[in-house]
Each structure stands twice: as C-alpha cells, then as structure tokens.
C-alpha cells in the first residue's frame, strides 16, 4: 500500500489486491472508521478540556472578592474565623478548613449540607484579618472547584448528562490511544514522503502534528481511563491486585482511660480547637497549604493533610487526638506505593496542576493540535470523494491481507481489550455491524 493509495479516491476494489502479509490495509480502514465515528467525541473532549485548563485563573478573576482579601496587620485565630462562618451558615455542618497560605488569600471554611450532591460542599470565604465572611459558594471535589470550574468539569466528563453522558468521555479515552498508535504506524511505515498540495499537504500536517503530540495524547488517554465509569473499575482492580492503592490514615482515637489533656508537639489541646491542632500539625512537619478536617464523630480524630498538588507534591497527613493533642499516626507521601504516586501525579498533570503554567501551556497546545488534526482528517475525507458527497472508506476485506497467525493474535488481544475496556468493545462491535450493513447494501445495489 503506497502513499498514492492513501491519497487517491477509493475505487472500492477488494482488499485482496493489497500486498499479502501486510497490516497496512487493515490499519487504514480502522483509522478511517475511528476518525469518522470517534472523531466528534474526541473533538468535544479536546474542546472542553481546553476550556478547563485555564479555569484556575478564570476563577481567580471571577471570584476575586471571595478568594482574595486586603492585607491587614494581624490574623485572627483560625477558630474565630470558623465560628464566623458557622454563624453565616447555621443550617450546615462544619467539616474542614483551609487557612489561606498567601497574605491576600481568604480562609476557606467548608461545610456539608443534606441538600447538596455527592462531593459538593458549601464553602465560606473568610477574611483572616477581620473574620468577615466575604461570600459563600458551592464547591466541588477535593480541589474545591468553584461553580465555573465545576460546570466546565462536568461538561468535559459527561456533557451534563449524568452517568449516561460519561460514556462519551470514556469512548474518547478508550479509542484515543488506538487512533494515535495506528496513525504513527501508518505514517512511519509509508513508502515515500507525502509532500505536495491538497490532500497530500493535509496528510503531512495531520501526521506530523500527531507525531509531535503522540506521547501526551497517550498519557491523556491512560489517565482519562482511570476516571472512567467502566474501565476505571478495571484500573482499580489492577491497582488493588498490585497493592498500588492510595493508603489511608487511621483516624480513630484510642481509649485513654479518662486522661483528657496532653501536651502535644505544638500546643495543648483541650477540645475542638483548630488553632491548636494546626500548630501540632505544623510541628510535625506539615508545611505549605494544608486542610484541617474535624472529627466526623465520637472516637474520631482530627486529620490534617497537605494539599499541594504542584511539583514537588506535598500530600503528607497526620491524625491528631482532639482530647490529648497526641499525634496518633502520620502518613508520608514518600511512603506511598509507586502506583499510588503515579496515579496522583497523573491526575494532577492531566488537570494541568502538576507543573503550573508550563503544564497548562503544554496541555493547551496538545488540545489545539488534536482539534486541528480532527479538522484536517475530515477535510481529507472530503478530498477522497469520487464526485460529490463525502469520501468512501478504504476497501473492504482488509483483514484478508493479514497473515493468519497475526490475525489470530489480533483477535485474542482485541477480545481481551474488549473485556477490560467494555466501552471500546461495545463500540467496536457497533462499527463491525455498521460496516457489515453498509457492505450488504452496496452488494445489493
């Protein structure tokens, strides 16, 4: 199969005319169908991902009144800030607090309420110098995403269609790596350079751009699958089998036999005082931005954890007895299993947080490149049309050119992938059915 066969309109000749013993005809047909049918899903994922990348800056602009404060002389006790927030939200339950790290940052006091969806919170933004509540917002997830970022995030993950909508993003992530690897094999296995004008030029742009961004696209596909609805369960099972799960900190308080006070590492705790707990955590080495979670019930401890996702990652945490101030347990990020570390870094890099602005710019460039490649791909399809309408697919029966041992191996690997990536398997079956129906209709006509 030469480059000319990639460029000239399809004559619908049977694939048996192709060179025997070659995977190229099969890859051409697969790449074509994926471009036509999966391309729109990849386009939406890339476009919504591009919108999400710079939402931290967007939120800082939109919610500047809540997130930033005039710099004052002296900070109020953290407990006083929490109490001010509790007065502003008397119908909500205080669960944790994030002291502002920068001088002009507000303190985030986070509440739960029965009418909120899962992983959604009410956050009060408090001026640390005056204890004034500057506003409240509904936030989402561990990243405390505000309403704008939450809306774009839900658009990217599921088009605001719930679990059904999440199938779109899983479909895109399931096939993206196949599209990328197939495209690389086709481009680097070509017979001669595809130079020239028209479709040849589009093909060169499409393939060269894909080669430059291939590694990042493969990374986005892999990390996207970890969040997916069905393939994500497979990823969780693999991590559990390899003991790569993210460890958790025990937060139960032992029975002290009536002893109620103890001098801990940073101060004395005689009750639920977040200032004392924060001082103890600082004395235990938890620097940088942290979050203090209050005990969830009797017999439970305070949990203080670092929340810095940028490199270097700081995710250490400690459990502190609310009655004695004793540090009950400490969990260091350095002690995480390798798989748990890779998962943490992968998630943060996928969201554009791990390497700051550089991370965002790389992701933005890749998203724009993917959008351009999809547009060029459809344009090439248009160029393949015989006289009018869209171009025909590459010849049917391409599987006949594959050596039988290789074909059997492909079938086995495909079946395994379909089992562990069910959305890929179901959609592949759908492609085959559509292809069969199209073939029958053309044969009759």
mmCIF file with all atom_site columns, N, CA and C in Angstrom, residues 167-209:
data_model
loop_
_atom_site.group_PDB
_atom_site.id
_atom_site.type_symbol
_atom_site.label_atom_id
_atom_site.label_alt_id
_atom_site.label_comp_id
_atom_site.label_asym_id
_atom_site.label_entity_id
_atom_site.label_seq_id
_atom_site.pdbx_PDB_ins_code
_atom_site.Cartn_x
_atom_site.Cartn_y
_atom_site.Cartn_z
_atom_site.occupancy
_atom_site.B_iso_or_equiv
_atom_site.pdbx_formal_charge
_atom_site.auth_seq_id
_atom_site.auth_comp_id
_atom_site.auth_asym_id
_atom_site.auth_atom_id
_atom_site.pdbx_PDB_model_num
ATOM 1   N N  . UNK A 1 167 ? -20.328 8.221  29.179 1.00 0.00 ? 167 UNK A N  1
ATOM 2   C CA . UNK A 1 167 ? -19.946 7.260  28.145 1.00 0.00 ? 167 UNK A CA 1
ATOM 3   C C  . UNK A 1 167 ? -19.187 7.945  27.008 1.00 0.00 ? 167 UNK A C  1
ATOM 4   N N  . UNK A 1 168 ? -19.525 9.205  26.745 1.00 0.00 ? 168 UNK A N  1
ATOM 5   C CA . UNK A 1 168 ? -18.842 9.911  25.649 1.00 0.00 ? 168 UNK A CA 1
ATOM 6   C C  . UNK A 1 168 ? -17.359 10.061 25.945 1.00 0.00 ? 168 UNK A C  1
ATOM 7   N N  . UNK A 1 169 ? -17.031 10.497 27.179 1.00 0.00 ? 169 UNK A N  1
ATOM 8   C CA . UNK A 1 169 ? -15.617 10.713 27.509 1.00 0.00 ? 169 UNK A CA 1
ATOM 9   C C  . UNK A 1 169 ? -14.869 9.388  27.614 1.00 0.00 ? 169 UNK A C  1
ATOM 10  N N  . UNK A 1 170 ? -15.555 8.346  28.082 1.00 0.00 ? 170 UNK A N  1
ATOM 11  C CA . UNK A 1 170 ? -14.901 7.041  28.140 1.00 0.00 ? 170 UNK A CA 1
ATOM 12  C C  . UNK A 1 170 ? -14.670 6.488  26.741 1.00 0.00 ? 170 UNK A C  1
ATOM 13  N N  . UNK A 1 171 ? -15.610 6.736  25.838 1.00 0.00 ? 171 UNK A N  1
ATOM 14  C CA . UNK A 1 171 ? -15.421 6.314  24.447 1.00 0.00 ? 171 UNK A CA 1
ATOM 15  C C  . UNK A 1 171 ? -14.204 7.016  23.845 1.00 0.00 ? 171 UNK A C  1
ATOM 16  N N  . UNK A 1 172 ? -14.090 8.314  24.091 1.00 0.00 ? 172 UNK A N  1
ATOM 17  C CA . UNK A 1 172 ? -12.960 9.069  23.555 1.00 0.00 ? 172 UNK A CA 1
ATOM 18  C C  . UNK A 1 172 ? -11.640 8.565  24.131 1.00 0.00 ? 172 UNK A C  1
ATOM 19  N N  . UNK A 1 173 ? -11.591 8.357  25.456 1.00 0.00 ? 173 UNK A N  1
ATOM 20  C CA . UNK A 1 173 ? -10.352 7.888  26.084 1.00 0.00 ? 173 UNK A CA 1
ATOM 21  C C  . UNK A 1 173 ? -10.009 6.464  25.672 1.00 0.00 ? 173 UNK A C  1
ATOM 22  N N  . UNK A 1 174 ? -11.032 5.623  25.466 1.00 0.00 ? 174 UNK A N  1
ATOM 23  C CA . UNK A 1 174 ? -10.795 4.226  25.113 1.00 0.00 ? 174 UNK A CA 1
ATOM 24  C C  . UNK A 1 174 ? -10.182 4.077  23.728 1.00 0.00 ? 174 UNK A C  1
ATOM 25  N N  . UNK A 1 175 ? -10.549 4.970  22.811 1.00 0.00 ? 175 UNK A N  1
ATOM 26  C CA . UNK A 1 175 ? -10.079 4.840  21.432 1.00 0.00 ? 175 UNK A CA 1
ATOM 27  C C  . UNK A 1 175 ? -8.917  5.762  21.093 1.00 0.00 ? 175 UNK A C  1
ATOM 28  N N  . UNK A 1 176 ? -8.662  6.765  21.926 1.00 0.00 ? 176 UNK A N  1
ATOM 29  C CA . UNK A 1 176 ? -7.622  7.736  21.583 1.00 0.00 ? 176 UNK A CA 1
ATOM 30  C C  . UNK A 1 176 ? -6.269  7.062  21.396 1.00 0.00 ? 176 UNK A C  1
ATOM 31  N N  . UNK A 1 177 ? -5.906  6.168  22.292 1.00 0.00 ? 177 UNK A N  1
ATOM 32  C CA . UNK A 1 177 ? -4.599  5.521  22.179 1.00 0.00 ? 177 UNK A CA 1
ATOM 33  C C  . UNK A 1 177 ? -4.524  4.647  20.932 1.00 0.00 ? 177 UNK A C  1
ATOM 34  N N  . UNK A 1 178 ? -5.652  4.038  20.529 1.00 0.00 ? 178 UNK A N  1
ATOM 35  C CA . UNK A 1 178 ? -5.676  3.223  19.311 1.00 0.00 ? 178 UNK A CA 1
ATOM 36  C C  . UNK A 1 178 ? -5.471  4.111  18.088 1.00 0.00 ? 178 UNK A C  1
ATOM 37  N N  . UNK A 1 179 ? -6.149  5.249  18.068 1.00 0.00 ? 179 UNK A N  1
ATOM 38  C CA . UNK A 1 179 ? -6.009  6.188  16.958 1.00 0.00 ? 179 UNK A CA 1
ATOM 39  C C  . UNK A 1 179 ? -4.563  6.670  16.842 1.00 0.00 ? 179 UNK A C  1
ATOM 40  N N  . UNK A 1 180 ? -3.965  7.018  17.987 1.00 0.00 ? 180 UNK A N  1
ATOM 41  C CA . UNK A 1 180 ? -2.608  7.554  17.980 1.00 0.00 ? 180 UNK A CA 1
ATOM 42  C C  . UNK A 1 180 ? -1.603  6.509  17.503 1.00 0.00 ? 180 UNK A C  1
ATOM 43  N N  . UNK A 1 181 ? -1.648  5.311  18.086 1.00 0.00 ? 181 UNK A N  1
ATOM 44  C CA . UNK A 1 181 ? -0.690  4.276  17.703 1.00 0.00 ? 181 UNK A CA 1
ATOM 45  C C  . UNK A 1 181 ? -0.888  3.840  16.257 1.00 0.00 ? 181 UNK A C  1
ATOM 46  N N  . UNK A 1 182 ? -2.143  3.705  15.824 1.00 0.00 ? 182 UNK A N  1
ATOM 47  C CA . UNK A 1 182 ? -2.398  3.343  14.435 1.00 0.00 ? 182 UNK A CA 1
ATOM 48  C C  . UNK A 1 182 ? -1.899  4.403  13.474 1.00 0.00 ? 182 UNK A C  1
ATOM 49  N N  . UNK A 1 183 ? -2.118  5.664  13.822 1.00 0.00 ? 183 UNK A N  1
ATOM 50  C CA . UNK A 1 183 ? -1.634  6.745  12.966 1.00 0.00 ? 183 UNK A CA 1
ATOM 51  C C  . UNK A 1 183 ? -0.127  6.772  12.862 1.00 0.00 ? 183 UNK A C  1
ATOM 52  N N  . UNK A 1 184 ? 0.569   6.524  13.998 1.00 0.00 ? 184 UNK A N  1
ATOM 53  C CA . UNK A 1 184 ? 2.026   6.509  13.975 1.00 0.00 ? 184 UNK A CA 1
ATOM 54  C C  . UNK A 1 184 ? 2.552   5.379  13.088 1.00 0.00 ? 184 UNK A C  1
ATOM 55  N N  . UNK A 1 185 ? 1.948   4.205  13.188 1.00 0.00 ? 185 UNK A N  1
ATOM 56  C CA . UNK A 1 185 ? 2.389   3.075  12.364 1.00 0.00 ? 185 UNK A CA 1
ATOM 57  C C  . UNK A 1 185 ? 2.173   3.378  10.889 1.00 0.00 ? 185 UNK A C  1
ATOM 58  N N  . UNK A 1 186 ? 1.028   3.965  10.548 1.00 0.00 ? 186 UNK A N  1
ATOM 59  C CA . UNK A 1 186 ? 0.747   4.281  9.148  1.00 0.00 ? 186 UNK A CA 1
ATOM 60  C C  . UNK A 1 186 ? 1.717   5.329  8.606  1.00 0.00 ? 186 UNK A C  1
ATOM 61  N N  . UNK A 1 187 ? 1.997   6.341  9.419  1.00 0.00 ? 187 UNK A N  1
ATOM 62  C CA . UNK A 1 187 ? 2.849   7.423  8.936  1.00 0.00 ? 187 UNK A CA 1
ATOM 63  C C  . UNK A 1 187 ? 4.289   6.978  8.789  1.00 0.00 ? 187 UNK A C  1
ATOM 64  N N  . UNK A 1 188 ? 4.805   6.312  9.794  1.00 0.00 ? 188 UNK A N  1
ATOM 65  C CA . UNK A 1 188 ? 6.203   5.911  9.743  1.00 0.00 ? 188 UNK A CA 1
ATOM 66  C C  . UNK A 1 188 ? 6.441   4.689  8.862  1.00 0.00 ? 188 UNK A C  1
ATOM 67  N N  . UNK A 1 189 ? 5.368   4.008  8.478  1.00 0.00 ? 189 UNK A N  1
ATOM 68  C CA . UNK A 1 189 ? 5.515   2.873  7.582  1.00 0.00 ? 189 UNK A CA 1
ATOM 69  C C  . UNK A 1 189 ? 5.219   3.198  6.137  1.00 0.00 ? 189 UNK A C  1
ATOM 70  N N  . UNK A 1 190 ? 5.069   4.490  5.815  1.00 0.00 ? 190 UNK A N  1
ATOM 71  C CA . UNK A 1 190 ? 4.731   4.876  4.451  1.00 0.00 ? 190 UNK A CA 1
ATOM 72  C C  . UNK A 1 190 ? 5.912   4.612  3.520  1.00 0.00 ? 190 UNK A C  1
ATOM 73  N N  . UNK A 1 191 ? 5.626   4.528  2.226  1.00 0.00 ? 191 UNK A N  1
ATOM 74  C CA . UNK A 1 191 ? 6.661   4.202  1.238  1.00 0.00 ? 191 UNK A CA 1
ATOM 75  C C  . UNK A 1 191 ? 7.517   5.405  0.858  1.00 0.00 ? 191 UNK A C  1
ATOM 76  N N  . UNK A 1 192 ? 6.925   6.594  0.825  1.00 0.00 ? 192 UNK A N  1
ATOM 77  C CA . UNK A 1 192 ? 7.684   7.797  0.477  1.00 0.00 ? 192 UNK A CA 1
ATOM 78  C C  . UNK A 1 192 ? 6.981   9.002  1.097  1.00 0.00 ? 192 UNK A C  1
ATOM 79  N N  . UNK A 1 193 ? 7.653   10.115 1.241  1.00 0.00 ? 193 UNK A N  1
ATOM 80  C CA . UNK A 1 193 ? 7.056   11.282 1.879  1.00 0.00 ? 193 UNK A CA 1
ATOM 81  C C  . UNK A 1 193 ? 5.797   11.756 1.162  1.00 0.00 ? 193 UNK A C  1
ATOM 82  N N  . UNK A 1 194 ? 4.799   12.146 1.968  1.00 0.00 ? 194 UNK A N  1
ATOM 83  C CA . UNK A 1 194 ? 3.550   12.664 1.389  1.00 0.00 ? 194 UNK A CA 1
ATOM 84  C C  . UNK A 1 194 ? 3.648   14.172 1.261  1.00 0.00 ? 194 UNK A C  1
ATOM 85  N N  . UNK A 1 195 ? 4.374   14.630 0.224  1.00 0.00 ? 195 UNK A N  1
ATOM 86  C CA . UNK A 1 195 ? 4.543   16.056 0.003  1.00 0.00 ? 195 UNK A CA 1
ATOM 87  C C  . UNK A 1 195 ? 3.680   16.496 -1.172 1.00 0.00 ? 195 UNK A C  1
ATOM 88  N N  . UNK A 1 196 ? 3.407   17.767 -1.227 1.00 0.00 ? 196 UNK A N  1
ATOM 89  C CA . UNK A 1 196 ? 2.613   18.283 -2.333 1.00 0.00 ? 196 UNK A CA 1
ATOM 90  C C  . UNK A 1 196 ? 1.516   19.190 -1.855 1.00 0.00 ? 196 UNK A C  1
ATOM 91  N N  . UNK A 1 197 ? 0.457   19.297 -2.641 1.00 0.00 ? 197 UNK A N  1
ATOM 92  C CA . UNK A 1 197 ? -0.641  20.193 -2.322 1.00 0.00 ? 197 UNK A CA 1
ATOM 93  C C  . UNK A 1 197 ? -1.898  19.380 -2.033 1.00 0.00 ? 197 UNK A C  1
ATOM 94  N N  . UNK A 1 198 ? -2.961  20.110 -1.668 1.00 0.00 ? 198 UNK A N  1
ATOM 95  C CA . UNK A 1 198 ? -4.243  19.469 -1.463 1.00 0.00 ? 198 UNK A CA 1
ATOM 96  C C  . UNK A 1 198 ? -4.206  18.447 -0.352 1.00 0.00 ? 198 UNK A C  1
ATOM 97  N N  . UNK A 1 199 ? -4.682  17.248 -0.653 1.00 0.00 ? 199 UNK A N  1
ATOM 98  C CA . UNK A 1 199 ? -4.796  16.217 0.365  1.00 0.00 ? 199 UNK A CA 1
ATOM 99  C C  . UNK A 1 199 ? -3.427  15.768 0.865  1.00 0.00 ? 199 UNK A C  1
ATOM 100 N N  . UNK A 1 200 ? -2.431  15.750 -0.029 1.00 0.00 ? 200 UNK A N  1
ATOM 101 C CA . UNK A 1 200 ? -1.087  15.375 0.395  1.00 0.00 ? 200 UNK A CA 1
ATOM 102 C C  . UNK A 1 200 ? -0.575  16.335 1.487  1.00 0.00 ? 200 UNK A C  1
ATOM 103 N N  . UNK A 1 201 ? -0.829  17.609 1.300  1.00 0.00 ? 201 UNK A N  1
ATOM 104 C CA . UNK A 1 201 ? -0.376  18.601 2.277  1.00 0.00 ? 201 UNK A CA 1
ATOM 105 C C  . UNK A 1 201 ? -1.117  18.422 3.599  1.00 0.00 ? 201 UNK A C  1
ATOM 106 N N  . UNK A 1 202 ? -2.429  18.191 3.522  1.00 0.00 ? 202 UNK A N  1
ATOM 107 C CA . UNK A 1 202 ? -3.215  17.964 4.734  1.00 0.00 ? 202 UNK A CA 1
ATOM 108 C C  . UNK A 1 202 ? -2.728  16.725 5.467  1.00 0.00 ? 202 UNK A C  1
ATOM 109 N N  . UNK A 1 203 ? -2.429  15.688 4.708  1.00 0.00 ? 203 UNK A N  1
ATOM 110 C CA . UNK A 1 203 ? -1.931  14.456 5.310  1.00 0.00 ? 203 UNK A CA 1
ATOM 111 C C  . UNK A 1 203 ? -0.615  14.700 6.033  1.00 0.00 ? 203 UNK A C  1
ATOM 112 N N  . UNK A 1 204 ? 0.262   15.489 5.429  1.00 0.00 ? 204 UNK A N  1
ATOM 113 C CA . UNK A 1 204 ? 1.544   15.789 6.064  1.00 0.00 ? 204 UNK A CA 1
ATOM 114 C C  . UNK A 1 204 ? 1.337   16.568 7.358  1.00 0.00 ? 204 UNK A C  1
ATOM 115 N N  . UNK A 1 205 ? 0.481   17.580 7.328  1.00 0.00 ? 205 UNK A N  1
ATOM 116 C CA . UNK A 1 205 ? 0.186   18.343 8.547  1.00 0.00 ? 205 UNK A CA 1
ATOM 117 C C  . UNK A 1 205 ? -0.394  17.434 9.631  1.00 0.00 ? 205 UNK A C  1
ATOM 118 N N  . UNK A 1 206 ? -1.384  16.646 9.253  1.00 0.00 ? 206 UNK A N  1
ATOM 119 C CA . UNK A 1 206 ? -2.096  15.760 10.167 1.00 0.00 ? 206 UNK A CA 1
ATOM 120 C C  . UNK A 1 206 ? -1.122  14.804 10.856 1.00 0.00 ? 206 UNK A C  1
ATOM 121 N N  . UNK A 1 207 ? -0.288  14.145 10.049 1.00 0.00 ? 207 UNK A N  1
ATOM 122 C CA . UNK A 1 207 ? 0.602   13.123 10.591 1.00 0.00 ? 207 UNK A CA 1
ATOM 123 C C  . UNK A 1 207 ? 1.761   13.726 11.374 1.00 0.00 ? 207 UNK A C  1
ATOM 124 N N  . UNK A 1 208 ? 2.349   14.808 10.875 1.00 0.00 ? 208 UNK A N  1
ATOM 125 C CA . UNK A 1 208 ? 3.483   15.422 11.570 1.00 0.00 ? 208 UNK A CA 1
ATOM 126 C C  . UNK A 1 208 ? 3.054   15.961 12.933 1.00 0.00 ? 208 UNK A C  1
ATOM 127 N N  . UNK A 1 209 ? 1.904   16.629 12.968 1.00 0.00 ? 209 UNK A N  1
ATOM 128 C CA . UNK A 1 209 ? 1.400   17.139 14.247 1.00 0.00 ? 209 UNK A CA 1
ATOM 129 C C  . UNK A 1 209 ? 1.111   16.000 15.209 1.00 0.00 ? 209 UNK A C  1
#
